[in-house]
Coordinates of C-alpha atoms in Angstrom, one line a residue:
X1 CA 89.1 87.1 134.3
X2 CA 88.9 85.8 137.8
X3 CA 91.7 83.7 139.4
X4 CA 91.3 80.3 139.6
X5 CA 92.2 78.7 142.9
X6 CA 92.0 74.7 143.5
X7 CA 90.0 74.5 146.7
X8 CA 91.0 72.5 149.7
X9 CA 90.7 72.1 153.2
X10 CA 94.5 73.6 153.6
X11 CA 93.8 76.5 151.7
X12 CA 90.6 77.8 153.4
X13 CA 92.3 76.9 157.2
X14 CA 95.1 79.3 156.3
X15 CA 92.4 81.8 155.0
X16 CA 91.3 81.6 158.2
X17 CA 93.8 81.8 160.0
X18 CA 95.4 84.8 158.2
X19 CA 91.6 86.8 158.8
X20 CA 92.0 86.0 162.6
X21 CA 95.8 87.1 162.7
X22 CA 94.4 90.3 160.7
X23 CA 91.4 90.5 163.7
X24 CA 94.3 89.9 166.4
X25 CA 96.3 93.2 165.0
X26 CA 93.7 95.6 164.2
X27 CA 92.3 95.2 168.0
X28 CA 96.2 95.7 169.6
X29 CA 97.9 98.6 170.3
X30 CA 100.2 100.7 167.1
X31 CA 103.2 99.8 169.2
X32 CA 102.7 96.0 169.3
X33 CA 103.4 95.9 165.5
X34 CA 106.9 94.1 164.3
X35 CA 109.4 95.9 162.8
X36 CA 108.1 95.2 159.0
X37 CA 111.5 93.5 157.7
X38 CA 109.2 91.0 156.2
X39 CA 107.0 93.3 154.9
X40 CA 106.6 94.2 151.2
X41 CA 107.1 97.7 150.7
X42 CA 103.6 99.8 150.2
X43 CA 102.2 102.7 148.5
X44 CA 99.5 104.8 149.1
X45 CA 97.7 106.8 146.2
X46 CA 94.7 108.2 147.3
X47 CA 91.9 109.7 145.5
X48 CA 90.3 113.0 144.2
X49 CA 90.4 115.5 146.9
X50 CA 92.6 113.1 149.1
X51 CA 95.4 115.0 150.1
X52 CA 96.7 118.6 150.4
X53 CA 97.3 120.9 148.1
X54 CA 99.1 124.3 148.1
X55 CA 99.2 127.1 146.1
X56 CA 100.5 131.0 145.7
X57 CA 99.7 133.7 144.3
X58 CA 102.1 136.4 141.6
X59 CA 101.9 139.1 140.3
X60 CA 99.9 137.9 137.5
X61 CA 97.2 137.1 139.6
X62 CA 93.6 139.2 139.2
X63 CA 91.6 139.0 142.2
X64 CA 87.9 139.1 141.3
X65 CA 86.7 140.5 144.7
X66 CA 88.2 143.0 147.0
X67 CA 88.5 140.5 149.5
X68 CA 90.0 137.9 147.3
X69 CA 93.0 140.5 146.5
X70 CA 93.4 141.3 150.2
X71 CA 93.8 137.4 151.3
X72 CA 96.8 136.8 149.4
X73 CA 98.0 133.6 151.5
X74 CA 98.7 133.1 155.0
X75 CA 102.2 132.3 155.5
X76 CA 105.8 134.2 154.3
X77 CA 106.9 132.7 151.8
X78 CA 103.7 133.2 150.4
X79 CA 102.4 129.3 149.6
X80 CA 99.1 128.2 151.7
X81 CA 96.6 126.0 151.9
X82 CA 94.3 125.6 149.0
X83 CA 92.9 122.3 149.7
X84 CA 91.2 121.8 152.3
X85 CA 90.9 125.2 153.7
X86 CA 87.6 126.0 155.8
X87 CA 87.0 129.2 154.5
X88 CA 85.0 127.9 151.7
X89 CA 82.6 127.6 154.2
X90 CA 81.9 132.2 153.8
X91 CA 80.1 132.6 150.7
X92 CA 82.7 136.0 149.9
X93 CA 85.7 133.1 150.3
X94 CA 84.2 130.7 148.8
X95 CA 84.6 132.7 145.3
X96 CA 88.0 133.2 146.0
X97 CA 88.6 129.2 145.9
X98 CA 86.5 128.7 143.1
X99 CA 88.5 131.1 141.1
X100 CA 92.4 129.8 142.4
X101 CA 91.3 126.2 141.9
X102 CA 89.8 126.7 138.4
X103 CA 91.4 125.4 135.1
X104 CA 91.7 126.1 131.9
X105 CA 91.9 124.4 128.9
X106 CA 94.5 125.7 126.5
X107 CA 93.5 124.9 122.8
X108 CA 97.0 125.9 121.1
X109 CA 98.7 124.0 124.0
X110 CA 96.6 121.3 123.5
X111 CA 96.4 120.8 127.4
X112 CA 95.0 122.3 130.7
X113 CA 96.6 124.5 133.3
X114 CA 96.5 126.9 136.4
X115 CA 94.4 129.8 136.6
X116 CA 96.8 133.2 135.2
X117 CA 98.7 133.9 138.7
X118 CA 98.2 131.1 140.7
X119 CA 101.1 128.6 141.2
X120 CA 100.4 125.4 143.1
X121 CA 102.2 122.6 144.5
X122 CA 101.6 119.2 146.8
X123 CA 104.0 119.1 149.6
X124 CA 105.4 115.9 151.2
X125 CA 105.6 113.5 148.2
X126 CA 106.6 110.3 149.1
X127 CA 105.3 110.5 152.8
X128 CA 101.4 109.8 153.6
X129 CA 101.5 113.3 155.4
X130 CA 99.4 115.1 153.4
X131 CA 97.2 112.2 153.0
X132 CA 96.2 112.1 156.7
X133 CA 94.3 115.2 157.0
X134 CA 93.1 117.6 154.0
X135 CA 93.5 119.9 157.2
X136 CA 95.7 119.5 159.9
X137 CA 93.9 121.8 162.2
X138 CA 90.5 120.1 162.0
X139 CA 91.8 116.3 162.5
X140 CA 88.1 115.1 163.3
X141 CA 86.1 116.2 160.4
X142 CA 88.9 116.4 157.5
X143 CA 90.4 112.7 158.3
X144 CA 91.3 110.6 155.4
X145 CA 93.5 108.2 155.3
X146 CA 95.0 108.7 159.1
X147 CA 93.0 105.6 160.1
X148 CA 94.3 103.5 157.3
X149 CA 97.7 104.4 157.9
X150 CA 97.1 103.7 162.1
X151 CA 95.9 100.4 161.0
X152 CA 98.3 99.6 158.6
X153 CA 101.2 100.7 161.1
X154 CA 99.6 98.2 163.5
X155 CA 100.9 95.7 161.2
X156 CA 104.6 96.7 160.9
X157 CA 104.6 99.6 158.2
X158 CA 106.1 102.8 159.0
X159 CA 106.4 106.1 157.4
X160 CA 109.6 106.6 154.9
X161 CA 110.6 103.2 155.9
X162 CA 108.4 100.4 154.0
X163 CA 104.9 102.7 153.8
X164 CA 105.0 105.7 151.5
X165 CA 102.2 108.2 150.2
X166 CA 101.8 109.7 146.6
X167 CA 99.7 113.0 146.6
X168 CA 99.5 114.4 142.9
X169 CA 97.2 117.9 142.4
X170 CA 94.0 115.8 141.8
X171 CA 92.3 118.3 139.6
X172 CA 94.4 117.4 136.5
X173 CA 94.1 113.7 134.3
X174 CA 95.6 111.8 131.6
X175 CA 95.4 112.2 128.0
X176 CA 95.1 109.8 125.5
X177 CA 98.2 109.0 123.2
X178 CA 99.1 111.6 121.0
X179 CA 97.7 114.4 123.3
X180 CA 100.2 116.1 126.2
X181 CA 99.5 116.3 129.6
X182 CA 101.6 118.0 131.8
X183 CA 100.7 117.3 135.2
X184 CA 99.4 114.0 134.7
X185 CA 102.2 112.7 132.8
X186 CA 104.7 114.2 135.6
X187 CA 102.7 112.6 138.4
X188 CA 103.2 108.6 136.9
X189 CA 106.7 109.7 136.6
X190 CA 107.0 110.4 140.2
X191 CA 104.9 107.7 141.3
X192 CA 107.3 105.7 138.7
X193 CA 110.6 106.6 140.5
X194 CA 108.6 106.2 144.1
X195 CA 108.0 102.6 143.1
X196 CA 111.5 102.0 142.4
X197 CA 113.4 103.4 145.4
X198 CA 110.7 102.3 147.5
X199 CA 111.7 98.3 146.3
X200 CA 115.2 99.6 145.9
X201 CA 115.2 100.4 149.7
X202 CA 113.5 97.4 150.6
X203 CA 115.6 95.0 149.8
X204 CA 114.6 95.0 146.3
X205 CA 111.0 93.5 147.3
X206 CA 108.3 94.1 144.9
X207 CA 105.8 96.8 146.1
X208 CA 102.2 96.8 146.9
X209 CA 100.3 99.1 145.4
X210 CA 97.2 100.8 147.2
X211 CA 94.8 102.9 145.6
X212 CA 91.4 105.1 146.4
X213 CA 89.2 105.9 143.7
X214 CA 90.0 108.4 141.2
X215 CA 94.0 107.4 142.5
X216 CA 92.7 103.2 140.9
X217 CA 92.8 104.8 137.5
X218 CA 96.3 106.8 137.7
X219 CA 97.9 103.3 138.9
X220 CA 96.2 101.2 136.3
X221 CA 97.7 103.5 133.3
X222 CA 101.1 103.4 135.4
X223 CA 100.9 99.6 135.1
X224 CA 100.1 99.5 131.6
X225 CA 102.4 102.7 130.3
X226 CA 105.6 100.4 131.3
X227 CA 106.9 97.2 130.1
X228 CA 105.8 93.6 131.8
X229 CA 109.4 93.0 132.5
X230 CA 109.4 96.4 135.0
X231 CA 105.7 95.5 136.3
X232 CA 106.6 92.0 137.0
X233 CA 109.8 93.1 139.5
X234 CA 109.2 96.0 141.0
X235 CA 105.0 95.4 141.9
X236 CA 103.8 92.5 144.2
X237 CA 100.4 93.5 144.1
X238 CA 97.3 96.0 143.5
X239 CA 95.0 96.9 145.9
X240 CA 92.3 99.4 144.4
X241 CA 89.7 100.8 147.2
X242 CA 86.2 101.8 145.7
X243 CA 87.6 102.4 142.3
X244 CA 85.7 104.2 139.3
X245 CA 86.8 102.3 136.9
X246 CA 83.6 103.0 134.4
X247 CA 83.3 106.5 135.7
X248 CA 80.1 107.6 137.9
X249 CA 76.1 108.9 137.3
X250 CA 77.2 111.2 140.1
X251 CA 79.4 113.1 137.9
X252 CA 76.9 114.0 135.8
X253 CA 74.8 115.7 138.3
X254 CA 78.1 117.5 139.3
X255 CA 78.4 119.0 135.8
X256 CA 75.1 119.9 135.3
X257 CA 74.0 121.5 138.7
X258 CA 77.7 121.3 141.0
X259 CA 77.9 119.3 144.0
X260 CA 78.5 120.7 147.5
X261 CA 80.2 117.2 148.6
X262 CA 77.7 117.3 151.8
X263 CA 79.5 120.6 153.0
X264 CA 77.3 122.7 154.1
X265 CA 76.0 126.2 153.5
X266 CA 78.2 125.8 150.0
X267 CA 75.2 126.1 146.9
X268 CA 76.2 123.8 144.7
X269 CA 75.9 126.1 141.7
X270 CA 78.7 128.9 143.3
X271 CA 81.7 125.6 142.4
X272 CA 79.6 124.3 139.4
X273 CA 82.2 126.7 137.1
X274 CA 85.1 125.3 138.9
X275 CA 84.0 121.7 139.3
X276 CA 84.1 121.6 135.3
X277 CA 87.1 122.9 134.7
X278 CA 88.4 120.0 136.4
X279 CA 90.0 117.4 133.7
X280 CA 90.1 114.7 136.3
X281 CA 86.2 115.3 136.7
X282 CA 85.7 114.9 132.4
X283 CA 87.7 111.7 133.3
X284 CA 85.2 110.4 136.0
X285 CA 82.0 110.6 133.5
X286 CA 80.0 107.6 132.7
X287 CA 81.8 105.7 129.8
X288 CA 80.0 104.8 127.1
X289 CA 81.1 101.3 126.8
X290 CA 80.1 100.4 130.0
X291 CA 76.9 102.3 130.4
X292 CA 75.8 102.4 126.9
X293 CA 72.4 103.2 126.0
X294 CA 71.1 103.5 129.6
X295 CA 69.0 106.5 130.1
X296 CA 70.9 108.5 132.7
X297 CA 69.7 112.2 132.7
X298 CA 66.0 112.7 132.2
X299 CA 64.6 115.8 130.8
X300 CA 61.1 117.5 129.9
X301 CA 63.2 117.5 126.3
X302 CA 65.7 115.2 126.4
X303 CA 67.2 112.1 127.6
X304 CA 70.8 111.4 127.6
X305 CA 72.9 108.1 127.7
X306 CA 76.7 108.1 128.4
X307 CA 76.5 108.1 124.0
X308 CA 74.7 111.4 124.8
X309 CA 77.9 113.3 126.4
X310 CA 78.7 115.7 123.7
X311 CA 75.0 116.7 123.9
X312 CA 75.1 116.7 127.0
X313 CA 78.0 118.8 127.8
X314 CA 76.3 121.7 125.2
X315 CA 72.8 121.3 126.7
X316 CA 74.1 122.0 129.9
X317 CA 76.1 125.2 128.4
X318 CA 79.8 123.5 129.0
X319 CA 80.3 123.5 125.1
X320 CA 84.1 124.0 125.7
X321 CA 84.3 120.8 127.4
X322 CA 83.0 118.6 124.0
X323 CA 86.7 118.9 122.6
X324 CA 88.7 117.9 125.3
X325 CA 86.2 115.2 126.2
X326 CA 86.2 114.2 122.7
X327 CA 89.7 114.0 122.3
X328 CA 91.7 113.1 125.5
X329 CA 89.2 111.6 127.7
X330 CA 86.7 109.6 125.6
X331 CA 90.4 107.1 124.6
X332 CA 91.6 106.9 127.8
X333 CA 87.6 104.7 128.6
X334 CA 87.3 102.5 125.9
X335 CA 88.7 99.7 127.8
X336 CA 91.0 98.6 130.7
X337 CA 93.6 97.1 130.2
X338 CA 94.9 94.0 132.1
X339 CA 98.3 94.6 133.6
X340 CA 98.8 91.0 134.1
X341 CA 100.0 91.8 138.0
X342 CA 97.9 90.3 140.4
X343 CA 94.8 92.9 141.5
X344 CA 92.2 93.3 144.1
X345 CA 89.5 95.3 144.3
X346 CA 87.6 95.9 147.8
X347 CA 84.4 97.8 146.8
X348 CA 81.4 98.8 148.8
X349 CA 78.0 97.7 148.0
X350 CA 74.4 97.9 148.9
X351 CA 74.3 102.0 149.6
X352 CA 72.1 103.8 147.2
X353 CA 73.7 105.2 144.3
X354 CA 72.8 108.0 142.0
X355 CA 71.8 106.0 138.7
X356 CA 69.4 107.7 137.2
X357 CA 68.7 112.0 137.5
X358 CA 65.0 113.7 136.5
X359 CA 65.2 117.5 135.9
X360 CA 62.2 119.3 135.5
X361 CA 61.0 122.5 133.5
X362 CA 63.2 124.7 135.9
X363 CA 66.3 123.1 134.1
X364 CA 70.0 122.3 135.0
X365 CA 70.0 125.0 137.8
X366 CA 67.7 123.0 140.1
X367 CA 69.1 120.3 141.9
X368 CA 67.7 116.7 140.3
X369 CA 64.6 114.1 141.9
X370 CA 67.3 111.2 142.0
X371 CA 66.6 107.3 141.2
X372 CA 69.0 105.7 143.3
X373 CA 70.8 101.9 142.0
X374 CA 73.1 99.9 144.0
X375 CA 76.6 100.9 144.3
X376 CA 78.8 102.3 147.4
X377 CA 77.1 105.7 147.2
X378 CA 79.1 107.3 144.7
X379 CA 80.4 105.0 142.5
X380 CA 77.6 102.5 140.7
X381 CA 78.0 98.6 141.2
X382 CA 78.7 98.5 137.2
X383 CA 81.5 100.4 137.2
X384 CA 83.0 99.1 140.6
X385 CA 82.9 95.6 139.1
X386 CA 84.0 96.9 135.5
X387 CA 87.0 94.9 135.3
X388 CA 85.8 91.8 136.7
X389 CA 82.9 91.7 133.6
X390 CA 85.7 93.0 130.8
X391 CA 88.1 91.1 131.6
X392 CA 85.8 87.5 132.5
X393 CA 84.1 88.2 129.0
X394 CA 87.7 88.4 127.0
X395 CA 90.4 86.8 126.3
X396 CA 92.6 87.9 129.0
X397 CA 95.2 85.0 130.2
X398 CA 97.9 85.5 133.2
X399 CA 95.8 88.2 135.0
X400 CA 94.7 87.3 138.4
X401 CA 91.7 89.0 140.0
X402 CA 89.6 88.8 142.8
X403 CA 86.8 91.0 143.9
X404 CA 85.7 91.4 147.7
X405 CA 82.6 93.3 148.2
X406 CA 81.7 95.0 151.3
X407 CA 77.9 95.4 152.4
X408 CA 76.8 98.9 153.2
X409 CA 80.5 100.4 153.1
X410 CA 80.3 104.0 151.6
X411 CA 83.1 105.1 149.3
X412 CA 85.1 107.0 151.6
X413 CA 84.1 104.8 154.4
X414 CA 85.8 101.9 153.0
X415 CA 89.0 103.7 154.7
X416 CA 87.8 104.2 158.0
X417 CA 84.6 101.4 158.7
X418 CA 85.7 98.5 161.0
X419 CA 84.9 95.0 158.9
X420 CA 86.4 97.3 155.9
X421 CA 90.0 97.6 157.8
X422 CA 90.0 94.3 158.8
X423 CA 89.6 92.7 154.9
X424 CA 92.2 95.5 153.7
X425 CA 94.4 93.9 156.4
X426 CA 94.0 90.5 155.2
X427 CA 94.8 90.8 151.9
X428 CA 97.8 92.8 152.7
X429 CA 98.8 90.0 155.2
X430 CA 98.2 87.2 152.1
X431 CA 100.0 89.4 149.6
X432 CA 103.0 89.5 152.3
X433 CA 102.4 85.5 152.7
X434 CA 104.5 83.4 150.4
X435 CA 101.8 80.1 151.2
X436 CA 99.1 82.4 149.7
X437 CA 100.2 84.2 147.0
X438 CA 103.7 83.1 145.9
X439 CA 106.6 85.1 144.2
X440 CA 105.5 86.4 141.0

């Protein structure tokens, strides 16, 4: 439910104050930030596609083009850039990525992995490196969080000292209980440890935890996969940025006829194959207990509600998806869970959203007509605000929540838009203030 706060005169002067002394640092110089002693340690997790990933290629591997078997990787060792590369951009090479970045679902395994011959890693764990740039040679167009972390270094945090990064290969999810997952499972692990040697070198201060999107979900199961006693000393705070927590209508349209992500020259149906081989994308579908009944795909034959998925996933001819939705994504939505650690969710509102997609007789390869709800462009306002109406309409004690919502902030905006910055700032700067916030 939402937090409760007395009001008083006191309380809203120190708001203020605290949003003028977050004003004050955005506009002054990187280098005119303290030394962070004071700060609470903080961790960055970003979101689906937000950081780099690498891969290489063995003997194993089975090019399906000539060209894809002659560009083999760019450096000796034989690891390069997967994502972001630019060369998805040439049709030919465009094939090539959709083929390395594909997964499969292994039924006897009972979990999802690489395509045969393709090894891939993420590089600089624990650093926001890889979180900066999806490309390091095209700063301008592939920035992600480099803005975020300028601002955030213009309040004190610094690299490997009290500001840390957790890139995990974004293609893989969670499973629910009794199912494995690898990668997933590995990745809260890591972020785990990270958490503890990030407090452990901080003076044993409790860490803030900062999220985009897809990355809100991953933190949310850390919380709740470890006992209150660990939550309660070693995390402060969680900040999620434009989080799905209810999954998006915009997913569906990426299953049914791909999505080019606004690149373009890509059609969206040459990554369709590869886009739904993607766990974490099965994870990002409408749930049905927060979307229901609501007509969301519109056919000449058909309509289909998030209770529709299973049909949906055969209609559109990814029957070998129904299973693994079925069984180790479906779980994982049927509710969130309150960590009872003090969250707050910045979300975007008032950009049109994809809530409701018409296909006509041509079917599932046409692109959709598209009637658009409010939400921050991707993600719908229902899902945004999921936790604030499950958790107001139970009976969830001891878990503090507040959500700020920012007018006409896009999803990935929210990281680089001026007024967005400036309320990330401030609630970092109340988290780190004892007078607001407290000691947990």
């Amino acid at each position: 439910m939402k937090e409760k706060r007395p009001c008083s005169n006191i309380t809203a002067l120190i708001s203020v104050i605290v949003m003028i002394m977050a004003l004050t640092l955005l506009q002054a110089p990187a280098c005119m930030g303290g030394g962070g002693g004071d700060l609470h340690p903080l961790i960055l997790v970003p979101g689906s596609g937000g950081n780099q990933l690498e891969a290489r290629l063995t003997k194993e591997y089975r090019a399906s083009s000539l060209l894809c078997r002659l560009d083999r990787g760019k450096r000796d060792d034989g690891w390069f850039r997967l994502w972001f590369d630019p060369a998805v951009l040439v049709p030919p090479l465009l094939r090539c990525f959709s083929d390395r970045m594909m997964l499969y679902f292994d039924s006897a395994a009972d979990d999802y992995r690489n395509a045969p011959g393709v090894e891939t890693r993420v590089a600089d764990f624990g650093s926001t490196r890889s979180l900066l740039y999806l490309d390091p040679n095209l700063k301008h167009i592939t920035d992600y969080m480099a803005t975020l972390v300028e601002t955030l270094q213009g309040i004190g945090y610094r690299d490997g000292d009290n500001l840390f990064g957790a890139p995990y290969d974004f293609r893989y999810g969670l499973a629910a209980e009794g199912h494995p997952s690898r990668v997933g499972s590995q990745f809260l692990h890591d972020l785990k440890e990270l958490v503890e040697r990030a407090s452990e070198s901080n003076g044993g201060k409790p860490v803030i935890l900062v999220s985009h999107s897809l990355g809100g979900l991953f933190v949310l199961h850390l919380l709740n996969r470890n006992p209150l006693p660990w939550r309660r000393k070693f995390v402060k705070h969680f900040v999620a940025l434009s989080a799905p927590w209810g999954g998006t209508v915009q997913e569906m349209l990426t299953f049914a006829s791909g999505y080019s992500l606004g690149v373009p020259l890509v059609n969206p149906l040459q990554v369709r194959k590869e886009q739904r081989s993607s766990e974490s994308n099965l994870w990002l579908l409408p749930s049905p207990s927060l979307f229901g009944r609501k007509p969301l795909v519109i056919t000449p034959k058909r309509t289909y509600s998030a209770l529709d998925m299973e049909r949906f996933l055969e209609d559109i001819g990814f029957e070998e998806g129904v299973y693994p939705y079925e069984s180790r994504i479906l779980p994982l939505t049927e509710r969130a869970i309150a960590p009872r650690v003090p969250v707050t969710c910045l979300i975007g509102s008032g950009v049109k959203t994809p809530e409701t997609l018409f296909y006509g007789r041509e079917g599932f390869d046409k692109q959709p007509d598209v009637v658009y709800g409010d939400g921050d462009g991707t993600v719908n306002m229902a899902s945004l605000v999921a936790l604030e109406t499950e958790w107001s309409n139970s009976n969830v004690t001891e878990q503090p929540l507040k959500v700020i919502k920012l007018p006409r902030v896009s999803h990935t905006a929210i990281l680089k838009d001026e007024t967005a910055l400036r309320e990330i700032v401030a609630v970092i700067l109340s988290i780190n203030s004892v007078v607001l916030y407290g000691n947990q």
